[in-house]
PDB file of C-alpha atoms in Angstrom:
ATOM      1  CA  MET R   1     -15.619  -7.377  15.054  1.00 80.00           C
ATOM      2  CA  ASN R   2     -15.318 -10.122  17.661  1.00 90.00           C
ATOM      3  CA  LYS R   3     -11.922 -10.001  19.403  1.00 92.00           C
ATOM      4  CA  ASP R   4     -11.411 -13.761  19.083  1.00 93.00           C
ATOM      5  CA  LYS R   5     -11.961 -13.532  15.349  1.00 95.00           C
ATOM      6  CA  VAL R   6      -9.508 -10.651  15.068  1.00 96.00           C
ATOM      7  CA  ASN R   7      -6.903 -12.578  17.044  1.00 96.00           C
ATOM      8  CA  ARG R   8      -7.360 -15.620  14.840  1.00 97.00           C
ATOM      9  CA  ILE R   9      -6.862 -13.538  11.692  1.00 97.00           C
ATOM     10  CA  LEU R  10      -3.795 -11.764  13.077  1.00 97.00           C
ATOM     11  CA  ASN R  11      -2.278 -15.051  14.272  1.00 97.00           C
ATOM     12  CA  THR R  12      -2.866 -16.546  10.833  1.00 98.00           C
ATOM     13  CA  PHE R  13      -1.137 -13.588   9.215  1.00 98.00           C
ATOM     14  CA  ASP R  14       1.775 -14.047  11.615  1.00 98.00           C
ATOM     15  CA  ASP R  15       2.055 -17.711  10.636  1.00 97.00           C
ATOM     16  CA  MET R  16       1.840 -17.037   6.907  1.00 97.00           C
ATOM     17  CA  TYR R  17       3.824 -13.808   6.597  1.00 97.00           C
ATOM     18  CA  PRO R  18       5.959 -13.187   9.709  1.00 96.00           C
ATOM     19  CA  ASN R  19       8.443 -11.047   7.769  1.00 95.00           C
ATOM     20  CA  ALA R  20       6.071  -9.027   5.592  1.00 95.00           C
ATOM     21  CA  LYS R  21       7.476  -5.603   4.777  1.00 94.00           C
ATOM     22  CA  CYS R  22       7.360  -2.803   2.226  1.00 93.00           C
ATOM     23  CA  GLU R  23       8.556  -4.145  -1.125  1.00 94.00           C
ATOM     24  CA  LEU R  24       9.282  -0.770  -2.694  1.00 96.00           C
ATOM     25  CA  ASN R  25      13.037  -0.220  -2.870  1.00 97.00           C
ATOM     26  CA  HIS R  26      14.228   3.026  -1.278  1.00 97.00           C
ATOM     27  CA  ASP R  27      17.148   4.398   0.719  1.00 97.00           C
ATOM     28  CA  ASN R  28      15.702   7.623   2.103  1.00 97.00           C
ATOM     29  CA  HIS R  29      12.467   9.528   2.708  1.00 98.00           C
ATOM     30  CA  LEU R  30      12.473  11.205  -0.701  1.00 98.00           C
ATOM     31  CA  GLN R  31      12.953   7.926  -2.539  1.00 98.00           C
ATOM     32  CA  LEU R  32      10.185   6.359  -0.456  1.00 98.00           C
ATOM     33  CA  LEU R  33       7.761   9.176  -1.260  1.00 98.00           C
ATOM     34  CA  ILE R  34       8.598   9.039  -4.971  1.00 98.00           C
ATOM     35  CA  ALA R  35       8.258   5.240  -5.079  1.00 97.00           C
ATOM     36  CA  VAL R  36       4.871   5.278  -3.359  1.00 97.00           C
ATOM     37  CA  MET R  37       3.610   8.003  -5.688  1.00 97.00           C
ATOM     38  CA  LEU R  38       4.765   5.936  -8.669  1.00 97.00           C
ATOM     39  CA  SER R  39       3.087   2.775  -7.341  1.00 94.00           C
ATOM     40  CA  ALA R  40      -0.476   4.015  -7.894  1.00 89.00           C
ATOM     41  CA  GLN R  41      -2.207   1.517 -10.212  1.00 87.00           C
ATOM     42  CA  THR R  42       1.207  -0.043 -10.868  1.00 90.00           C
ATOM     43  CA  THR R  43       2.891  -3.099  -9.375  1.00 91.00           C
ATOM     44  CA  ASP R  44       5.748  -2.711  -6.913  1.00 93.00           C
ATOM     45  CA  ALA R  45       7.886  -4.870  -9.220  1.00 94.00           C
ATOM     46  CA  SER R  46       7.376  -2.397 -12.087  1.00 96.00           C
ATOM     47  CA  VAL R  47       8.214   0.537  -9.825  1.00 97.00           C
ATOM     48  CA  ASN R  48      11.373  -1.136  -8.524  1.00 97.00           C
ATOM     49  CA  LYS R  49      12.500  -1.855 -12.066  1.00 97.00           C
ATOM     50  CA  LEU R  50      11.998   1.804 -12.978  1.00 97.00           C
ATOM     51  CA  THR R  51      13.567   3.343  -9.867  1.00 97.00           C
ATOM     52  CA  LEU R  52      16.718   1.274 -10.277  1.00 96.00           C
ATOM     53  CA  GLN R  53      17.836   3.847 -12.856  1.00 96.00           C
ATOM     54  CA  LEU R  54      15.600   6.738 -11.821  1.00 98.00           C
ATOM     55  CA  PHE R  55      17.178   7.047  -8.375  1.00 98.00           C
ATOM     56  CA  GLN R  56      20.650   7.134  -9.933  1.00 97.00           C
ATOM     57  CA  LYS R  57      19.696  10.019 -12.222  1.00 97.00           C
ATOM     58  CA  TYR R  58      17.573  11.982  -9.729  1.00 98.00           C
ATOM     59  CA  GLN R  59      19.297  12.058  -6.351  1.00 96.00           C
ATOM     60  CA  THR R  60      18.023  15.277  -4.758  1.00 97.00           C
ATOM     61  CA  VAL R  61      14.716  17.061  -4.493  1.00 98.00           C
ATOM     62  CA  GLU R  62      16.157  19.768  -6.752  1.00 98.00           C
ATOM     63  CA  ASP R  63      16.794  17.183  -9.461  1.00 98.00           C
ATOM     64  CA  TYR R  64      13.060  16.476  -9.642  1.00 98.00           C
ATOM     65  CA  ALA R  65      11.972  20.088  -9.207  1.00 98.00           C
ATOM     66  CA  TYR R  66      14.159  21.523 -11.934  1.00 97.00           C
ATOM     67  CA  ALA R  67      13.957  18.664 -14.431  1.00 97.00           C
ATOM     68  CA  PRO R  68      12.133  19.526 -17.683  1.00 98.00           C
ATOM     69  CA  LEU R  69       8.682  17.967 -17.473  1.00 97.00           C
ATOM     70  CA  GLU R  70       9.061  16.281 -20.849  1.00 97.00           C
ATOM     71  CA  GLU R  71      12.309  14.631 -19.741  1.00 97.00           C
ATOM     72  CA  LEU R  72      10.778  13.417 -16.485  1.00 97.00           C
ATOM     73  CA  GLU R  73       7.809  12.032 -18.412  1.00 97.00           C
ATOM     74  CA  GLN R  74      10.173  10.133 -20.669  1.00 97.00           C
ATOM     75  CA  ASP R  75      11.997   8.704 -17.657  1.00 97.00           C
ATOM     76  CA  LEU R  76       8.672   7.429 -16.250  1.00 97.00           C
ATOM     77  CA  HIS R  77       7.080   6.260 -19.483  1.00 95.00           C
ATOM     78  CA  SER R  78       7.410   2.547 -18.667  1.00 94.00           C
ATOM     79  CA  ILE R  79       4.669   2.697 -16.007  1.00 94.00           C
ATOM     80  CA  GLY R  80       1.013   3.631 -16.118  1.00 89.00           C
ATOM     81  CA  LEU R  81      -0.208   7.217 -15.749  1.00 93.00           C
ATOM     82  CA  TYR R  82       3.357   8.412 -16.254  1.00 95.00           C
ATOM     83  CA  ARG R  83       2.413  11.878 -17.496  1.00 96.00           C
ATOM     84  CA  ASN R  84       0.262  12.666 -14.483  1.00 97.00           C
ATOM     85  CA  LYS R  85       2.819  11.139 -12.123  1.00 97.00           C
ATOM     86  CA  ALA R  86       5.625  13.202 -13.645  1.00 98.00           C
ATOM     87  CA  LYS R  87       3.590  16.386 -13.249  1.00 97.00           C
ATOM     88  CA  ASN R  88       2.743  15.587  -9.623  1.00 98.00           C
ATOM     89  CA  ILE R  89       6.296  14.587  -8.694  1.00 98.00           C
ATOM     90  CA  LYS R  90       7.749  17.772 -10.163  1.00 98.00           C
ATOM     91  CA  ALA R  91       5.126  19.912  -8.400  1.00 98.00           C
ATOM     92  CA  MET R  92       5.620  17.994  -5.152  1.00 98.00           C
ATOM     93  CA  ALA R  93       9.380  18.532  -5.299  1.00 98.00           C
ATOM     94  CA  ASN R  94       8.890  22.265  -5.813  1.00 98.00           C
ATOM     95  CA  GLN R  95       6.598  22.364  -2.772  1.00 98.00           C
ATOM     96  CA  LEU R  96       9.181  20.542  -0.661  1.00 98.00           C
ATOM     97  CA  ILE R  97      11.741  23.211  -1.567  1.00 98.00           C
ATOM     98  CA  GLU R  98       9.400  26.168  -1.058  1.00 97.00           C
ATOM     99  CA  ARG R  99       7.655  25.035   2.122  1.00 97.00           C
ATOM    100  CA  PHE R 100       9.722  22.328   3.844  1.00 98.00           C
ATOM    101  CA  ASP R 101      13.371  23.232   3.239  1.00 97.00           C
ATOM    102  CA  GLY R 102      13.630  20.375   0.761  1.00 97.00           C
ATOM    103  CA  GLN R 103      12.768  17.744   3.379  1.00 97.00           C
ATOM    104  CA  VAL R 104       9.921  15.223   3.314  1.00 98.00           C
ATOM    105  CA  PRO R 105       7.557  16.150   6.189  1.00 97.00           C
ATOM    106  CA  SER R 106       6.686  13.555   8.811  1.00 96.00           C
ATOM    107  CA  THR R 107       2.976  14.266   9.411  1.00 95.00           C
ATOM    108  CA  HIS R 108      -0.131  13.137   7.546  1.00 93.00           C
ATOM    109  CA  GLU R 109      -1.412  16.671   7.231  1.00 95.00           C
ATOM    110  CA  ALA R 110       1.768  18.085   5.729  1.00 97.00           C
ATOM    111  CA  LEU R 111       2.217  15.174   3.359  1.00 97.00           C
ATOM    112  CA  MET R 112      -1.379  15.341   2.141  1.00 96.00           C
ATOM    113  CA  SER R 113      -0.919  19.025   1.353  1.00 97.00           C
ATOM    114  CA  LEU R 114       1.588  18.056  -1.339  1.00 98.00           C
ATOM    115  CA  PRO R 115       0.523  17.611  -4.984  1.00 96.00           C
ATOM    116  CA  GLY R 116      -0.264  13.993  -5.853  1.00 96.00           C
ATOM    117  CA  VAL R 117      -0.120  12.778  -2.246  1.00 97.00           C
ATOM    118  CA  GLY R 118      -3.316  11.221  -0.948  1.00 94.00           C
ATOM    119  CA  ARG R 119      -4.186   9.517   2.300  1.00 93.00           C
ATOM    120  CA  LYS R 120      -2.805   6.113   1.299  1.00 93.00           C
ATOM    121  CA  THR R 121       0.536   7.544   0.212  1.00 96.00           C
ATOM    122  CA  ALA R 122       0.804   9.651   3.366  1.00 96.00           C
ATOM    123  CA  ASN R 123       0.070   6.626   5.551  1.00 95.00           C
ATOM    124  CA  VAL R 124       2.772   4.557   3.863  1.00 96.00           C
ATOM    125  CA  VAL R 125       5.358   7.319   4.189  1.00 97.00           C
ATOM    126  CA  VAL R 126       4.740   8.093   7.871  1.00 97.00           C
ATOM    127  CA  SER R 127       4.600   4.391   8.687  1.00 95.00           C
ATOM    128  CA  GLU R 128       7.573   3.151   6.684  1.00 95.00           C
ATOM    129  CA  GLY R 129       9.669   6.299   6.829  1.00 96.00           C
ATOM    130  CA  PHE R 130       8.955   7.705  10.294  1.00 97.00           C
ATOM    131  CA  ASN R 131       7.777   4.659  12.296  1.00 94.00           C
ATOM    132  CA  VAL R 132       4.351   6.157  12.973  1.00 95.00           C
ATOM    133  CA  PRO R 133       1.668   3.441  13.273  1.00 95.00           C
ATOM    134  CA  ALA R 134      -0.639   3.576  10.245  1.00 94.00           C
ATOM    135  CA  ILE R 135      -2.768   1.394   7.998  1.00 95.00           C
ATOM    136  CA  ALA R 136      -2.678   2.353   4.339  1.00 93.00           C
ATOM    137  CA  VAL R 137      -5.718   1.005   2.511  1.00 95.00           C
ATOM    138  CA  ASP R 138      -4.700   0.011  -1.001  1.00 92.00           C
ATOM    139  CA  THR R 139      -6.655  -2.357  -3.245  1.00 92.00           C
ATOM    140  CA  HIS R 140      -5.311  -5.436  -1.453  1.00 94.00           C
ATOM    141  CA  VAL R 141      -6.061  -4.164   2.054  1.00 96.00           C
ATOM    142  CA  GLU R 142      -9.540  -3.035   1.012  1.00 96.00           C
ATOM    143  CA  ARG R 143     -10.356  -6.385  -0.587  1.00 95.00           C
ATOM    144  CA  ILE R 144      -9.060  -8.451   2.348  1.00 96.00           C
ATOM    145  CA  SER R 145     -10.816  -6.228   4.895  1.00 97.00           C
ATOM    146  CA  LYS R 146     -14.157  -6.778   3.191  1.00 95.00           C
ATOM    147  CA  ARG R 147     -13.679 -10.497   2.564  1.00 95.00           C
ATOM    148  CA  LEU R 148     -12.716 -11.162   6.175  1.00 95.00           C
ATOM    149  CA  GLY R 149     -15.434  -8.994   7.672  1.00 94.00           C
ATOM    150  CA  PHE R 150     -13.458  -6.060   9.013  1.00 96.00           C
ATOM    151  CA  ALA R 151     -15.581  -3.819   6.784  1.00 95.00           C
ATOM    152  CA  LYS R 152     -18.755  -3.958   4.725  1.00 94.00           C
ATOM    153  CA  LYS R 153     -18.821  -4.353   0.956  1.00 91.00           C
ATOM    154  CA  ASP R 154     -19.920  -0.768   0.292  1.00 94.00           C
ATOM    155  CA  ASP R 155     -17.627   0.938   2.822  1.00 96.00           C
ATOM    156  CA  SER R 156     -15.397   3.694   1.468  1.00 96.00           C
ATOM    157  CA  VAL R 157     -11.628   3.446   1.735  1.00 94.00           C
ATOM    158  CA  GLU R 158     -11.626   5.923   4.618  1.00 94.00           C
ATOM    159  CA  VAL R 159     -14.275   3.936   6.506  1.00 97.00           C
ATOM    160  CA  VAL R 160     -12.291   0.736   5.941  1.00 97.00           C
ATOM    161  CA  GLU R 161      -9.238   2.427   7.456  1.00 96.00           C
ATOM    162  CA  GLN R 162     -11.242   3.597  10.475  1.00 97.00           C
ATOM    163  CA  LYS R 163     -12.680   0.131  11.089  1.00 97.00           C
ATOM    164  CA  LEU R 164      -9.283  -1.518  10.813  1.00 97.00           C
ATOM    165  CA  GLN R 165      -7.802   0.973  13.274  1.00 96.00           C
ATOM    166  CA  LYS R 166     -10.605   0.228  15.711  1.00 97.00           C
ATOM    167  CA  ALA R 167     -10.318  -3.561  15.432  1.00 97.00           C
ATOM    168  CA  ILE R 168      -6.528  -3.949  15.364  1.00 97.00           C
ATOM    169  CA  PRO R 169      -4.205  -2.932  18.233  1.00 96.00           C
ATOM    170  CA  LYS R 170      -2.333   0.254  17.320  1.00 96.00           C
ATOM    171  CA  GLN R 171       1.078  -1.299  17.859  1.00 95.00           C
ATOM    172  CA  ARG R 172       0.203  -3.804  15.127  1.00 96.00           C
ATOM    173  CA  TRP R 173      -1.118  -1.396  12.505  1.00 96.00           C
ATOM    174  CA  THR R 174       2.025  -1.206  10.374  1.00 95.00           C
ATOM    175  CA  LYS R 175       2.810  -4.907  10.621  1.00 96.00           C
ATOM    176  CA  THR R 176      -0.749  -5.925   9.813  1.00 96.00           C
ATOM    177  CA  HIS R 177      -0.856  -3.489   6.902  1.00 95.00           C
ATOM    178  CA  HIS R 178       2.089  -5.251   5.270  1.00 95.00           C
ATOM    179  CA  GLN R 179       0.711  -8.706   6.090  1.00 97.00           C
ATOM    180  CA  MET R 180      -2.655  -7.882   4.522  1.00 97.00           C
ATOM    181  CA  ILE R 181      -0.896  -6.712   1.369  1.00 95.00           C
ATOM    182  CA  PHE R 182       1.073  -9.978   1.201  1.00 95.00           C
ATOM    183  CA  PHE R 183      -2.076 -11.998   1.883  1.00 97.00           C
ATOM    184  CA  GLY R 184      -3.904 -10.175  -0.902  1.00 95.00           C
ATOM    185  CA  ARG R 185      -0.985 -10.150  -3.331  1.00 93.00           C
ATOM    186  CA  TYR R 186       0.113 -13.765  -2.983  1.00 93.00           C
ATOM    187  CA  HIS R 187      -2.839 -15.727  -1.568  1.00 94.00           C
ATOM    188  CA  CYS R 188      -6.242 -14.046  -1.563  1.00 93.00           C
ATOM    189  CA  LYS R 189      -5.986 -12.553  -5.045  1.00 92.00           C
ATOM    190  CA  SER R 190      -8.731 -10.544  -6.649  1.00 88.00           C
ATOM    191  CA  MET R 191      -9.608 -12.844  -9.542  1.00 86.00           C
ATOM    192  CA  ARG R 192      -8.208 -16.200  -8.450  1.00 87.00           C
ATOM    193  CA  PRO R 193      -8.060 -16.404  -4.646  1.00 89.00           C
ATOM    194  CA  ASN R 194      -6.474 -19.559  -3.264  1.00 90.00           C
ATOM    195  CA  CYS R 195      -9.622 -20.570  -1.406  1.00 88.00           C
ATOM    196  CA  GLN R 196      -8.778 -24.279  -1.537  1.00 86.00           C
ATOM    197  CA  ASN R 197      -5.797 -23.788   0.760  1.00 90.00           C
ATOM    198  CA  CYS R 198      -7.011 -20.871   2.839  1.00 92.00           C
ATOM    199  CA  PRO R 199      -6.991 -21.241   6.643  1.00 94.00           C
ATOM    200  CA  LEU R 200      -9.578 -18.452   6.906  1.00 94.00           C
ATOM    201  CA  ILE R 201     -12.079 -19.661   4.308  1.00 91.00           C
ATOM    202  CA  ASP R 202     -14.757 -20.447   6.918  1.00 89.00           C
ATOM    203  CA  ILE R 203     -14.970 -16.787   7.976  1.00 90.00           C
ATOM    204  CA  CYS R 204     -14.519 -15.307   4.506  1.00 91.00           C
ATOM    205  CA  TYR R 205     -17.187 -13.464   2.533  1.00 85.00           C
ATOM    206  CA  GLU R 206     -15.743 -14.425  -0.858  1.00 74.00           C
ATOM    207  CA  GLU R 207     -18.611 -15.302  -3.199  1.00 65.00           C
ATOM    208  CA  LYS R 208     -17.181 -18.763  -3.922  1.00 61.00           C
ATOM    209  CA  ARG R 209     -16.683 -19.646  -0.260  1.00 64.00           C
ATOM    210  CA  GLU R 210     -19.569 -22.124  -0.048  1.00 64.00           C
ATOM    211  CA  LYS R 211     -18.248 -24.061  -3.027  1.00 65.00           C
ATOM    212  CA  TYR R 212     -14.872 -24.620  -1.373  1.00 65.00           C
ATOM    213  CA  LEU R 213     -16.368 -25.428   2.020  1.00 61.00           C
ATOM    214  CA  LYS R 214     -18.457 -28.173   0.402  1.00 64.00           C
ATOM    215  CA  GLU R 215     -15.420 -29.527  -1.394  1.00 64.00           C
ATOM    216  CA  ARG R 216     -13.507 -29.713   1.898  1.00 61.00           C
ATOM    217  CA  SER R 217     -16.259 -31.573   3.682  1.00 62.00           C
ATOM    218  CA  SER R 218     -16.842 -34.109   0.895  1.00 57.00           C
TER     219      SER R 218
END
């Protein structure tokens, strides 16, 4: 992607969301990992509502590892895919005890070796928890990347991540990741993007772009 175009997008993000950050509530690495695992196909608001009590009941990795699966499922039942998430969290906690002395590892490779932890989750944890530059491609980041031309429509999530890393300066990866999530969550939504008031509409690949450009010029 053209460097001037990238700079314009990044400057726009800075203007719109200068303080964008992770919205999942957490106080330590374990809570962060659990929250990100719970956030799959679930809103951050729903996760935060759940973890308000969950993190009071389960305070150590042993609490998750030794909890009866049925009880953990019941504690997670308010969010989607709770049975699968409970199974993965319990298995993940056991792996932390057996292989990592009960500590959340700080590398992508180690994190991705844990049950229920994929590339996106690992990227969020190393970035937010260990200050390692990373771009986690969730549904918002993928959508914005393709609408703004960082990636092609049919690119896989991994290809989108690679293209973003190539286009965006490494020192900005984490910041831009959060800004893209905010842009996608609050402005460039999936079903009802705010095209009428978008400062980037002229470079967007949204299907309705032409309609809004004509409205602006009339």
